[in-house]
Amino acid sequence: MITLAHYLILSGILFAIGLAGVLIRKNIIVVFMCLEMMLSAANVALVAFSRAQGTHGLPVYDGQVMALFVVGIAAAEVAIGLALIVCMFRARRTVESTALNTMKD
């Protein structure tokens, strides 16, 4: 049987992989994908806690509702983030984070 601990371990592993990707990688697109992985790990934890919190056989949907808000915010983040990455690529002709050492053209 899969317990709450299994879901939290999965969430922790996903979050750690995403954090390592954000800290180690230089390609902004990969860093962006790792941030999305971290948000997915948070969603797994939210839904797992919500599922485990049920009282008297009745489910509690607080975690699922929060996960839907996180997905909506992530969608807005993707739209804005990809637009910024495209602008940076047009200006610098690279998507490496090391090219962002100055705010000037």
mmCIF file of C-alpha atoms in Angstrom:
data_model
loop_
_atom_site.group_PDB
_atom_site.id
_atom_site.type_symbol
_atom_site.label_atom_id
_atom_site.label_comp_id
_atom_site.label_asym_id
_atom_site.label_seq_id
_atom_site.Cartn_x
_atom_site.Cartn_y
_atom_site.Cartn_z
ATOM 1 C CA MET A 1 0.000 0.000 0.000
ATOM 2 C CA ILE A 2 1.249 3.477 -0.880
ATOM 3 C CA THR A 3 1.274 5.795 2.123
ATOM 4 C CA LEU A 4 1.683 9.518 2.614
ATOM 5 C CA ALA A 5 5.401 9.026 3.221
ATOM 6 C CA HIS A 6 5.853 7.570 -0.265
ATOM 7 C CA TYR A 7 4.290 10.641 -1.870
ATOM 8 C CA LEU A 8 6.351 12.988 0.284
ATOM 9 C CA ILE A 9 9.557 11.143 -0.599
ATOM 10 C CA LEU A 10 8.647 11.440 -4.286
ATOM 11 C CA SER A 11 7.911 15.129 -3.812
ATOM 12 C CA GLY A 12 11.198 15.676 -2.001
ATOM 13 C CA ILE A 13 13.180 13.873 -4.710
ATOM 14 C CA LEU A 14 11.493 15.904 -7.467
ATOM 15 C CA PHE A 15 12.136 19.121 -5.578
ATOM 16 C CA ALA A 16 15.796 18.225 -4.962
ATOM 17 C CA ILE A 17 16.348 17.402 -8.641
ATOM 18 C CA GLY A 18 14.724 20.699 -9.631
ATOM 19 C CA LEU A 19 16.786 22.659 -7.114
ATOM 20 C CA ALA A 20 19.996 21.005 -8.297
ATOM 21 C CA GLY A 21 19.099 21.893 -11.880
ATOM 22 C CA VAL A 22 18.455 25.521 -10.967
ATOM 23 C CA LEU A 23 21.745 25.806 -9.103
ATOM 24 C CA ILE A 24 23.962 23.892 -11.532
ATOM 25 C CA ARG A 25 22.717 24.494 -15.069
ATOM 26 C CA LYS A 26 23.550 27.592 -17.109
ATOM 27 C CA ASN A 27 20.964 27.263 -19.877
ATOM 28 C CA ILE A 28 17.981 29.418 -18.909
ATOM 29 C CA ILE A 29 15.475 27.107 -20.599
ATOM 30 C CA VAL A 30 16.701 24.151 -18.533
ATOM 31 C CA VAL A 31 16.595 26.298 -15.391
ATOM 32 C CA PHE A 32 13.028 27.243 -16.299
ATOM 33 C CA MET A 33 12.071 23.568 -16.673
ATOM 34 C CA CYS A 34 13.665 22.796 -13.306
ATOM 35 C CA LEU A 35 11.572 25.541 -11.702
ATOM 36 C CA GLU A 36 8.474 23.916 -13.162
ATOM 37 C CA MET A 37 9.613 20.591 -11.705
ATOM 38 C CA MET A 38 9.864 22.240 -8.296
ATOM 39 C CA LEU A 39 6.305 23.542 -8.654
ATOM 40 C CA SER A 40 5.147 20.046 -9.599
ATOM 41 C CA ALA A 41 6.817 18.662 -6.483
ATOM 42 C CA ALA A 42 4.906 21.192 -4.398
ATOM 43 C CA ASN A 43 1.673 20.113 -6.108
ATOM 44 C CA VAL A 44 2.352 16.458 -5.301
ATOM 45 C CA ALA A 45 2.880 17.362 -1.641
ATOM 46 C CA LEU A 46 -0.253 19.534 -1.516
ATOM 47 C CA VAL A 47 -2.461 16.837 -2.986
ATOM 48 C CA ALA A 48 -0.903 14.122 -0.820
ATOM 49 C CA PHE A 49 -1.492 16.095 2.380
ATOM 50 C CA SER A 50 -5.018 16.924 1.302
ATOM 51 C CA ARG A 51 -5.758 13.289 0.548
ATOM 52 C CA ALA A 52 -4.356 12.152 3.900
ATOM 53 C CA GLN A 53 -6.314 14.768 5.847
ATOM 54 C CA GLY A 54 -9.774 13.317 5.117
ATOM 55 C CA THR A 55 -11.996 13.108 8.195
ATOM 56 C CA HIS A 56 -14.660 10.503 8.894
ATOM 57 C CA GLY A 57 -14.404 9.145 5.366
ATOM 58 C CA LEU A 58 -15.091 12.541 3.797
ATOM 59 C CA PRO A 59 -12.405 13.955 1.514
ATOM 60 C CA VAL A 60 -10.902 17.389 2.045
ATOM 61 C CA TYR A 61 -10.272 19.283 -1.187
ATOM 62 C CA ASP A 62 -8.135 22.135 0.150
ATOM 63 C CA GLY A 63 -4.888 20.741 -1.266
ATOM 64 C CA GLN A 64 -6.399 20.041 -4.673
ATOM 65 C CA VAL A 65 -7.744 23.591 -4.881
ATOM 66 C CA MET A 66 -4.342 25.002 -3.932
ATOM 67 C CA ALA A 67 -2.707 22.764 -6.557
ATOM 68 C CA LEU A 68 -5.058 24.190 -9.197
ATOM 69 C CA PHE A 69 -4.033 27.711 -8.190
ATOM 70 C CA VAL A 70 -0.368 26.702 -8.448
ATOM 71 C CA VAL A 71 -0.981 25.274 -11.933
ATOM 72 C CA GLY A 72 -2.694 28.517 -12.987
ATOM 73 C CA ILE A 73 0.155 30.620 -11.654
ATOM 74 C CA ALA A 74 2.665 28.301 -13.342
ATOM 75 C CA ALA A 75 0.884 28.793 -16.666
ATOM 76 C CA ALA A 76 1.161 32.573 -16.306
ATOM 77 C CA GLU A 77 4.809 32.183 -15.293
ATOM 78 C CA VAL A 78 5.502 30.113 -18.408
ATOM 79 C CA ALA A 79 3.983 32.737 -20.680
ATOM 80 C CA ILE A 80 5.935 35.608 -19.130
ATOM 81 C CA GLY A 81 9.141 33.635 -18.658
ATOM 82 C CA LEU A 82 9.276 32.348 -22.210
ATOM 83 C CA ALA A 83 8.612 35.855 -23.526
ATOM 84 C CA LEU A 84 11.554 37.141 -21.485
ATOM 85 C CA ILE A 85 13.764 34.298 -22.720
ATOM 86 C CA VAL A 86 12.853 35.065 -26.352
ATOM 87 C CA CYS A 87 13.640 38.760 -25.796
ATOM 88 C CA MET A 88 16.964 37.863 -24.217
ATOM 89 C CA PHE A 89 17.803 35.550 -27.113
ATOM 90 C CA ARG A 90 16.997 38.269 -29.645
ATOM 91 C CA ALA A 91 19.184 40.778 -27.820
ATOM 92 C CA ARG A 92 22.135 38.556 -26.870
ATOM 93 C CA ARG A 93 21.884 35.599 -29.293
ATOM 94 C CA THR A 94 22.307 33.193 -26.378
ATOM 95 C CA VAL A 95 20.244 31.653 -23.593
ATOM 96 C CA GLU A 96 23.158 31.086 -21.221
ATOM 97 C CA SER A 97 22.754 32.682 -17.816
ATOM 98 C CA THR A 98 26.377 33.791 -17.811
ATOM 99 C CA ALA A 99 25.504 36.296 -20.548
ATOM 100 C CA LEU A 100 23.236 38.132 -18.107
ATOM 101 C CA ASN A 101 26.058 39.765 -16.158
ATOM 102 C CA THR A 102 24.985 43.261 -17.144
ATOM 103 C CA MET A 103 21.699 45.057 -17.683
ATOM 104 C CA LYS A 104 23.080 47.086 -20.612
ATOM 105 C CA ASP A 105 22.804 46.068 -24.255
#
